[in-house]
mmCIF file of C-alpha atoms in Angstrom:
data_model
loop_
_atom_site.group_PDB
_atom_site.id
_atom_site.type_symbol
_atom_site.label_atom_id
_atom_site.label_comp_id
_atom_site.label_asym_id
_atom_site.label_seq_id
_atom_site.Cartn_x
_atom_site.Cartn_y
_atom_site.Cartn_z
ATOM 1 C CA MET A 22 -11.781 27.074 13.769
ATOM 2 C CA TYR A 23 -12.269 29.073 16.982
ATOM 3 C CA PHE A 24 -14.798 28.016 19.600
ATOM 4 C CA ILE A 25 -15.699 30.799 22.034
ATOM 5 C CA GLN A 26 -18.699 31.176 24.351
ATOM 6 C CA GLY A 27 -20.394 28.162 22.795
ATOM 7 C CA LYS A 28 -20.104 29.303 19.171
ATOM 8 C CA ASN A 29 -17.830 28.504 16.235
ATOM 9 C CA TYR A 30 -15.910 31.266 14.465
ATOM 10 C CA SER A 31 -13.948 30.597 11.296
ATOM 11 C CA SER A 32 -12.582 34.035 10.456
ATOM 12 C CA LEU A 33 -11.360 35.606 13.696
ATOM 13 C CA THR A 34 -7.917 37.091 14.072
ATOM 14 C CA PRO A 35 -6.013 36.113 17.233
ATOM 15 C CA GLU A 36 -6.470 39.652 18.557
ATOM 16 C CA GLU A 37 -10.244 39.516 18.002
ATOM 17 C CA ALA A 38 -10.405 36.148 19.752
ATOM 18 C CA ILE A 39 -8.487 37.468 22.764
ATOM 19 C CA ALA A 40 -10.794 40.490 22.950
ATOM 20 C CA MET A 41 -13.836 38.200 23.073
ATOM 21 C CA LEU A 42 -12.250 35.930 25.663
ATOM 22 C CA THR A 43 -11.271 38.741 28.007
ATOM 23 C CA SER A 44 -14.433 40.854 27.714
ATOM 24 C CA GLY A 45 -16.237 39.033 30.530
ATOM 25 C CA LEU A 46 -13.222 37.480 32.190
ATOM 26 C CA ASP A 47 -13.450 39.241 35.558
ATOM 27 C CA SER A 48 -17.086 38.269 35.977
ATOM 28 C CA ALA A 49 -16.399 34.629 35.114
ATOM 29 C CA LEU A 50 -13.443 34.454 37.494
ATOM 30 C CA GLY A 51 -15.653 35.731 40.295
ATOM 31 C CA GLN A 52 -18.406 33.163 39.700
ATOM 32 C CA PRO A 53 -16.835 29.769 38.945
ATOM 33 C CA PRO A 54 -19.209 26.874 38.227
ATOM 34 C CA ARG A 55 -19.933 24.501 41.078
ATOM 35 C CA PRO A 56 -18.852 20.863 40.660
ATOM 36 C CA GLU A 57 -22.531 19.849 40.800
ATOM 37 C CA THR A 58 -23.189 21.923 37.675
ATOM 38 C CA VAL A 59 -20.496 20.072 35.742
ATOM 39 C CA LEU A 60 -21.569 16.676 37.087
ATOM 40 C CA ALA A 61 -25.201 17.286 36.143
ATOM 41 C CA CYS A 62 -24.123 18.346 32.665
ATOM 42 C CA ALA A 63 -21.972 15.206 32.358
ATOM 43 C CA GLY A 64 -24.920 13.035 33.348
ATOM 44 C CA ARG A 65 -27.107 14.494 30.610
ATOM 45 C CA PHE A 66 -24.226 14.240 28.145
ATOM 46 C CA ILE A 67 -23.685 10.499 28.639
ATOM 47 C CA GLU A 68 -27.425 9.903 28.300
ATOM 48 C CA GLN A 69 -27.267 11.637 24.919
ATOM 49 C CA LEU A 70 -24.314 9.452 23.928
ATOM 50 C CA LYS A 71 -26.577 6.393 24.009
ATOM 51 C CA ASP A 72 -28.149 7.743 20.817
ATOM 52 C CA HIS A 73 -25.733 7.060 17.958
ATOM 53 C CA ALA A 74 -27.254 9.943 16.017
ATOM 54 C CA PHE A 75 -25.708 12.179 18.694
ATOM 55 C CA LEU A 76 -22.119 12.910 17.628
ATOM 56 C CA PRO A 77 -22.311 10.397 14.746
ATOM 57 C CA GLN A 78 -18.658 11.077 13.859
ATOM 58 C CA LEU A 79 -17.630 9.431 17.136
ATOM 59 C CA GLY A 80 -16.644 5.802 16.563
ATOM 60 C CA PRO A 81 -17.819 3.022 18.914
ATOM 61 C CA ALA A 82 -14.514 2.766 20.803
ATOM 62 C CA TYR A 83 -14.217 6.517 21.348
ATOM 63 C CA ARG A 84 -17.901 6.787 22.249
ATOM 64 C CA GLU A 85 -17.478 4.175 24.965
ATOM 65 C CA GLU A 86 -14.282 5.792 26.256
ATOM 66 C CA VAL A 87 -15.965 9.196 26.491
ATOM 67 C CA ARG A 88 -19.018 7.673 28.158
ATOM 68 C CA LYS A 89 -16.910 5.983 30.841
ATOM 69 C CA PHE A 90 -14.832 9.083 31.507
ATOM 70 C CA CYS A 91 -17.873 11.357 31.867
ATOM 71 C CA GLN A 92 -19.768 9.152 34.313
ATOM 72 C CA PRO A 93 -20.747 11.550 37.132
ATOM 73 C CA ASP A 94 -19.839 8.996 39.797
ATOM 74 C CA ALA A 95 -16.381 8.515 38.271
ATOM 75 C CA LEU A 96 -15.782 12.260 38.058
ATOM 76 C CA ARG A 97 -16.988 12.774 41.626
ATOM 77 C CA GLN A 98 -14.734 9.981 42.870
ATOM 78 C CA LYS A 99 -11.759 11.541 41.075
ATOM 79 C CA LEU A 100 -12.529 14.933 42.624
ATOM 80 C CA GLU A 101 -12.892 13.550 46.141
ATOM 81 C CA HIS A 102 -9.823 11.335 45.814
ATOM 82 C CA GLU A 103 -7.602 14.253 44.813
ATOM 83 C CA LEU A 104 -9.109 17.117 46.829
ATOM 84 C CA GLY A 105 -11.147 15.435 49.561
ATOM 85 C CA ASP A 106 -14.820 15.681 50.498
ATOM 86 C CA ASN A 107 -16.404 19.080 49.920
ATOM 87 C CA PRO A 108 -13.049 20.530 48.821
ATOM 88 C CA PHE A 109 -14.189 24.123 48.273
ATOM 89 C CA SER A 110 -15.433 24.669 51.798
ATOM 90 C CA VAL A 111 -13.191 26.752 54.060
ATOM 91 C CA ARG A 112 -12.109 24.728 57.072
ATOM 92 C CA ARG A 113 -10.101 25.365 60.186
ATOM 93 C CA ILE A 114 -7.685 22.449 60.358
ATOM 94 C CA ASN A 115 -6.172 23.299 63.744
ATOM 95 C CA TYR A 116 -8.448 25.091 66.211
ATOM 96 C CA ARG A 117 -5.427 26.315 68.162
ATOM 97 C CA GLU A 118 -4.297 28.420 65.199
ATOM 98 C CA PRO A 119 -6.197 31.195 63.357
ATOM 99 C CA GLN A 120 -5.700 29.574 59.950
ATOM 100 C CA PHE A 121 -8.331 28.374 57.507
ATOM 101 C CA GLU A 122 -7.819 26.220 54.427
ATOM 102 C CA GLY A 123 -9.818 25.439 51.328
ATOM 103 C CA TRP A 124 -9.309 24.754 47.639
ATOM 104 C CA ARG A 125 -10.043 27.419 45.032
ATOM 105 C CA PRO A 126 -9.936 27.391 41.211
ATOM 106 C CA LEU A 127 -6.591 28.373 39.737
ATOM 107 C CA GLY A 128 -8.237 30.750 37.258
ATOM 108 C CA VAL A 129 -7.461 30.825 33.539
ATOM 109 C CA VAL A 130 -5.731 27.617 32.442
ATOM 110 C CA VAL A 131 -4.250 27.409 28.950
ATOM 111 C CA HIS A 132 -4.028 23.833 27.658
ATOM 112 C CA VAL A 133 -1.454 23.113 24.932
ATOM 113 C CA THR A 134 -2.233 19.591 23.772
ATOM 114 C CA PRO A 135 -0.519 17.038 21.493
ATOM 115 C CA ALA A 136 -1.570 15.418 18.237
ATOM 116 C CA ASN A 137 -1.204 11.807 19.338
ATOM 117 C CA ALA A 138 -4.176 11.462 21.707
ATOM 118 C CA GLU A 139 -7.428 12.639 20.145
ATOM 119 C CA LEU A 140 -9.569 12.527 23.282
ATOM 120 C CA LEU A 141 -6.998 13.989 25.659
ATOM 121 C CA PRO A 142 -7.882 17.685 25.043
ATOM 122 C CA PHE A 143 -11.547 17.045 25.838
ATOM 123 C CA PHE A 144 -10.733 15.021 28.952
ATOM 124 C CA ALA A 145 -8.247 17.634 30.181
ATOM 125 C CA ILE A 146 -10.796 20.422 29.882
ATOM 126 C CA ILE A 147 -13.560 18.454 31.621
ATOM 127 C CA GLU A 148 -11.270 17.724 34.584
ATOM 128 C CA SER A 149 -10.205 21.364 34.810
ATOM 129 C CA LEU A 150 -13.799 22.538 34.408
ATOM 130 C CA LEU A 151 -14.805 20.302 37.302
ATOM 131 C CA VAL A 152 -12.715 22.416 39.686
ATOM 132 C CA GLY A 153 -14.007 25.729 38.318
ATOM 133 C CA ASN A 154 -11.208 26.855 36.021
ATOM 134 C CA ILE A 155 -11.607 28.877 32.833
ATOM 135 C CA ASN A 156 -10.120 26.752 30.067
ATOM 136 C CA TRP A 157 -8.522 27.983 26.865
ATOM 137 C CA LEU A 158 -7.364 25.179 24.607
ATOM 138 C CA ARG A 159 -4.656 25.679 22.037
ATOM 139 C CA PRO A 160 -4.967 22.408 20.055
ATOM 140 C CA SER A 161 -2.468 20.664 17.841
ATOM 141 C CA ALA A 162 -2.216 21.972 14.276
ATOM 142 C CA SER A 163 -3.467 18.576 13.073
ATOM 143 C CA GLU A 164 -6.649 18.733 15.161
ATOM 144 C CA GLN A 165 -9.554 17.771 12.887
ATOM 145 C CA GLY A 166 -12.383 19.267 14.915
ATOM 146 C CA MET A 167 -13.276 16.381 17.212
ATOM 147 C CA THR A 168 -12.495 18.373 20.358
ATOM 148 C CA ILE A 169 -14.748 21.260 19.338
ATOM 149 C CA ASP A 170 -17.535 18.817 18.464
ATOM 150 C CA LEU A 171 -17.260 17.153 21.872
ATOM 151 C CA LEU A 172 -17.074 20.400 23.830
ATOM 152 C CA ARG A 173 -19.982 21.964 21.965
ATOM 153 C CA ALA A 174 -22.118 18.872 22.543
ATOM 154 C CA PHE A 175 -21.126 18.792 26.215
ATOM 155 C CA ILE A 176 -21.958 22.403 27.064
ATOM 156 C CA ARG A 177 -25.273 22.150 25.226
ATOM 157 C CA CYS A 178 -26.230 19.716 27.975
ATOM 158 C CA ASP A 179 -25.709 22.457 30.584
ATOM 159 C CA LEU A 180 -29.101 23.771 31.695
ATOM 160 C CA THR A 181 -27.524 26.737 33.497
ATOM 161 C CA ASP A 182 -25.830 28.125 30.352
ATOM 162 C CA GLN A 183 -22.846 28.929 32.567
ATOM 163 C CA LEU A 184 -20.239 26.504 31.261
ATOM 164 C CA ALA A 185 -19.980 28.064 27.799
ATOM 165 C CA ASN A 186 -18.066 30.966 29.344
ATOM 166 C CA PHE A 187 -15.476 28.602 30.806
ATOM 167 C CA VAL A 188 -14.458 26.741 27.649
ATOM 168 C CA ALA A 189 -12.737 27.997 24.495
ATOM 169 C CA VAL A 190 -10.672 26.555 21.658
ATOM 170 C CA VAL A 191 -8.149 29.059 20.313
ATOM 171 C CA PRO A 192 -5.921 27.616 17.537
ATOM 172 C CA VAL A 193 -3.358 30.410 17.419
ATOM 173 C CA GLU A 194 -0.019 29.913 15.688
ATOM 174 C CA THR A 195 2.941 28.990 17.849
ATOM 175 C CA THR A 196 4.418 32.428 17.255
ATOM 176 C CA ARG A 197 1.267 34.051 18.700
ATOM 177 C CA LEU A 198 0.917 31.789 21.726
ATOM 178 C CA SER A 199 2.067 34.590 24.006
ATOM 179 C CA LEU A 200 -1.273 36.335 23.381
ATOM 180 C CA LEU A 201 -2.945 33.567 25.401
ATOM 181 C CA LEU A 202 -0.217 33.074 27.960
ATOM 182 C CA THR A 203 -0.308 36.718 29.025
ATOM 183 C CA HIS A 204 -3.715 36.148 30.642
ATOM 184 C CA ALA A 205 -2.989 32.687 32.078
ATOM 185 C CA ASP A 206 -2.866 31.703 35.731
ATOM 186 C CA GLY A 207 -1.693 28.232 34.749
ATOM 187 C CA ILE A 208 -0.384 26.511 31.638
ATOM 188 C CA SER A 209 -0.849 22.778 31.146
ATOM 189 C CA ALA A 210 1.299 21.618 28.234
ATOM 190 C CA TRP A 211 2.149 18.293 26.611
ATOM 191 C CA GLY A 212 5.197 17.642 24.446
ATOM 192 C CA GLY A 213 8.874 16.843 24.210
ATOM 193 C CA ASP A 214 11.574 18.610 26.170
ATOM 194 C CA THR A 215 12.315 21.148 23.437
ATOM 195 C CA ALA A 216 8.669 22.079 22.886
ATOM 196 C CA LEU A 217 7.962 22.355 26.608
ATOM 197 C CA GLU A 218 11.009 24.512 27.228
ATOM 198 C CA ALA A 219 9.970 26.873 24.411
ATOM 199 C CA ILE A 220 6.566 27.334 26.076
ATOM 200 C CA ARG A 221 8.007 27.653 29.574
ATOM 201 C CA GLN A 222 10.212 30.527 28.477
ATOM 202 C CA GLN A 223 7.058 32.527 27.670
ATOM 203 C CA LEU A 224 5.393 32.136 31.084
ATOM 204 C CA PRO A 225 4.303 35.385 32.733
ATOM 205 C CA GLY A 226 5.316 36.003 36.330
ATOM 206 C CA GLY A 227 3.303 34.043 38.889
ATOM 207 C CA CYS A 228 1.890 31.623 36.312
ATOM 208 C CA ARG A 229 1.690 27.963 37.358
ATOM 209 C CA TRP A 230 3.645 25.647 35.033
ATOM 210 C CA ILE A 231 2.091 22.173 34.588
ATOM 211 C CA PRO A 232 4.229 20.160 32.119
ATOM 212 C CA TRP A 233 3.436 16.699 30.785
ATOM 213 C CA GLY A 234 6.618 15.392 29.164
ATOM 214 C CA HIS A 235 7.457 12.082 27.532
ATOM 215 C CA LYS A 236 7.068 9.028 29.738
ATOM 216 C CA ILE A 237 7.990 5.389 29.330
ATOM 217 C CA SER A 238 5.090 3.600 27.654
ATOM 218 C CA PHE A 239 4.509 -0.145 27.725
ATOM 219 C CA ALA A 240 2.002 -2.798 26.718
ATOM 220 C CA TRP A 241 1.106 -5.784 28.903
ATOM 221 C CA LEU A 242 0.073 -9.010 27.178
ATOM 222 C CA GLN A 243 -1.807 -11.887 28.778
ATOM 223 C CA PRO A 244 -0.869 -14.960 26.688
ATOM 224 C CA ASP A 245 -4.358 -16.480 26.729
ATOM 225 C CA ALA A 246 -5.879 -13.203 25.504
ATOM 226 C CA VAL A 247 -3.426 -12.516 22.673
ATOM 227 C CA ASN A 248 -4.798 -12.865 19.161
ATOM 228 C CA GLU A 249 -3.888 -11.690 15.681
ATOM 229 C CA GLU A 250 -6.100 -8.610 15.902
ATOM 230 C CA SER A 251 -4.546 -7.399 19.171
ATOM 231 C CA LEU A 252 -0.997 -7.918 17.885
ATOM 232 C CA LEU A 253 -1.730 -6.019 14.673
ATOM 233 C CA ALA A 254 -3.209 -3.178 16.746
ATOM 234 C CA LEU A 255 -0.114 -3.202 18.977
ATOM 235 C CA ALA A 256 2.142 -3.038 15.914
ATOM 236 C CA ASP A 257 0.135 -0.060 14.641
ATOM 237 C CA ASP A 258 0.505 1.701 18.003
ATOM 238 C CA VAL A 259 4.266 1.146 17.945
ATOM 239 C CA CYS A 260 4.729 2.276 14.342
ATOM 240 C CA CYS A 261 2.227 5.143 14.235
ATOM 241 C CA PHE A 262 4.319 7.467 16.412
ATOM 242 C CA ASP A 263 7.602 5.510 16.352
ATOM 243 C CA GLN A 264 7.548 5.098 20.141
ATOM 244 C CA GLN A 265 7.794 8.877 20.553
ATOM 245 C CA ALA A 266 4.438 9.273 22.299
ATOM 246 C CA CYS A 267 2.857 7.978 25.498
ATOM 247 C CA SER A 268 0.388 6.026 23.331
ATOM 248 C CA SER A 269 3.185 4.255 21.416
ATOM 249 C CA PRO A 270 4.698 1.441 23.544
ATOM 250 C CA GLN A 271 8.451 1.153 23.900
ATOM 251 C CA ILE A 272 8.295 -2.057 25.948
ATOM 252 C CA VAL A 273 6.000 -5.079 25.669
ATOM 253 C CA PHE A 274 5.685 -7.274 28.753
ATOM 254 C CA VAL A 275 4.424 -10.848 28.376
ATOM 255 C CA ASP A 276 2.806 -12.167 31.563
ATOM 256 C CA SER A 277 4.481 -15.577 31.538
ATOM 257 C CA ASP A 278 7.683 -17.199 32.818
ATOM 258 C CA ASP A 279 7.562 -19.852 30.092
ATOM 259 C CA SER A 280 10.303 -19.325 27.508
ATOM 260 C CA ALA A 281 8.277 -21.139 24.848
ATOM 261 C CA VAL A 282 5.348 -18.759 25.365
ATOM 262 C CA LEU A 283 7.668 -15.760 25.098
ATOM 263 C CA GLN A 284 9.193 -17.082 21.875
ATOM 264 C CA ASP A 285 5.775 -17.808 20.398
ATOM 265 C CA ILE A 286 4.366 -14.353 21.140
ATOM 266 C CA GLY A 287 7.627 -12.713 20.078
ATOM 267 C CA GLY A 288 7.443 -14.454 16.725
ATOM 268 C CA ARG A 289 3.787 -13.534 16.238
ATOM 269 C CA LEU A 290 4.494 -9.905 17.156
ATOM 270 C CA ALA A 291 7.392 -9.892 14.679
ATOM 271 C CA GLU A 292 5.003 -11.100 11.980
ATOM 272 C CA ALA A 293 2.559 -8.329 12.912
ATOM 273 C CA MET A 294 5.370 -5.776 12.672
ATOM 274 C CA ARG A 295 6.361 -7.139 9.269
ATOM 275 C CA ARG A 296 2.785 -6.757 8.014
ATOM 276 C CA ARG A 297 2.077 -3.296 9.463
ATOM 277 C CA HIS A 298 5.395 -1.444 9.450
ATOM 278 C CA ALA A 299 5.190 -0.397 5.791
ATOM 279 C CA ARG A 300 1.849 1.339 6.375
ATOM 280 C CA TRP A 301 3.473 4.088 8.460
ATOM 281 C CA GLN A 302 6.017 6.748 7.632
ATOM 282 C CA PRO A 303 9.111 5.832 9.667
ATOM 283 C CA LEU A 304 10.993 8.312 11.808
ATOM 284 C CA MET A 305 14.693 8.289 10.998
ATOM 285 C CA PRO A 306 16.670 8.204 14.273
ATOM 286 C CA ASP A 307 19.165 10.961 14.921
ATOM 287 C CA GLU A 308 22.741 10.167 15.914
ATOM 288 C CA LYS A 309 21.953 9.807 19.619
ATOM 289 C CA ALA A 310 18.880 7.623 19.036
ATOM 290 C CA ALA A 311 20.800 5.416 16.596
ATOM 291 C CA ALA A 312 23.578 5.001 19.169
ATOM 292 C CA ASP A 313 21.026 4.044 21.849
ATOM 293 C CA ILE A 314 19.548 1.390 19.539
ATOM 294 C CA THR A 315 22.987 -0.025 18.716
ATOM 295 C CA ARG A 316 23.922 -0.128 22.403
ATOM 296 C CA ALA A 317 20.682 -1.897 23.431
ATOM 297 C CA VAL A 318 21.083 -4.535 20.706
ATOM 298 C CA ALA A 319 24.759 -5.091 21.547
ATOM 299 C CA PHE A 320 24.131 -5.526 25.287
ATOM 300 C CA ALA A 321 21.305 -8.006 24.628
ATOM 301 C CA GLN A 322 23.573 -10.047 22.343
ATOM 302 C CA LEU A 323 26.479 -9.913 24.809
ATOM 303 C CA ASP A 324 24.205 -11.101 27.631
ATOM 304 C CA ALA A 325 23.128 -14.041 25.477
ATOM 305 C CA VAL A 326 26.731 -15.022 24.682
ATOM 306 C CA PHE A 327 28.498 -14.419 27.994
ATOM 307 C CA ALA A 328 25.743 -14.636 30.617
ATOM 308 C CA GLY A 329 23.582 -17.301 29.014
ATOM 309 C CA ALA A 330 20.581 -14.969 28.866
ATOM 310 C CA ASP A 331 17.579 -16.240 26.933
ATOM 311 C CA ASN A 332 17.637 -13.305 24.517
ATOM 312 C CA ALA A 333 16.829 -13.103 20.815
ATOM 313 C CA LEU A 334 16.830 -10.415 18.150
ATOM 314 C CA LEU A 335 13.919 -10.387 15.699
ATOM 315 C CA ALA A 336 14.426 -7.850 12.932
ATOM 316 C CA GLY A 337 13.013 -6.751 9.616
ATOM 317 C CA ASP A 338 13.271 -3.866 7.205
ATOM 318 C CA GLY A 339 13.219 -0.816 9.489
ATOM 319 C CA TRP A 340 12.186 -2.516 12.741
ATOM 320 C CA ARG A 341 13.615 -4.807 15.398
ATOM 321 C CA ILE A 342 12.417 -6.580 18.533
ATOM 322 C CA ILE A 343 14.844 -7.377 21.348
ATOM 323 C CA GLN A 344 13.310 -10.394 23.071
ATOM 324 C CA GLN A 345 14.469 -10.904 26.664
ATOM 325 C CA HIS A 346 13.413 -13.518 29.205
ATOM 326 C CA THR A 347 13.925 -11.822 32.579
#
């Protein structure tokens, strides 16, 4: 499904979509929306979110997350924190030199987003819209339509009717991605090293490259707040993407120096893993990943034997927890 200029299109070809997107591009680039326009739209949007008949497909947790993100005060604070007060005014920093400085929109930003964070595409576009960019989203192939629903609902709260020209969802095949990139001033892409490198190779000259690669992800547990429900949810997060995504923790920190507390929570987490692991399709590690796992387990066991480390290995069918008291 394509979403262009505030409307859904189910039968466009990539070439037809590009023609629609570029028809008024020069005009839009010359008249970017002011931050106040986006903030006012966000304010009306979160008021609508109070009505559960508005975007009924949005679950309670997602609804609350979207509501918090789109708070005008929060968006304004983010803008001022990153770009300063009144960032788009032209200022003379040093009156002894004939130089003026000010922020300006980058232009057309193509967002290539992942499958493992459903709200991320919407949040990324709102942030980019706030600074006046034109935003073309190329979503994951597994996108189920939530992003289009959110964006359509958001821009319908714009009384100026300007924002519709600055947001589009263009689900082109990977092999046709160059059609979008040709017109881009910046490309913001999420993914692994291989996927990011494949996109980077297609960048036109002068295009800003904004990669978001894999990062270390962790969970932090407060012992007095841990319960069965939270541990089952943590096990689901770990197993869902096999620790290959920023939303799938690779490390779990327990906020306690008590070995008994660590052992208790470790055992309860192991039970949660035993109960939830079979619900998810496991990712078979390649040779390098398997070697890394073997090395980590071996070092933990050697530390326990030769250095007296308070380590333990909790393992089941297809999963393992290396418990370390550090």
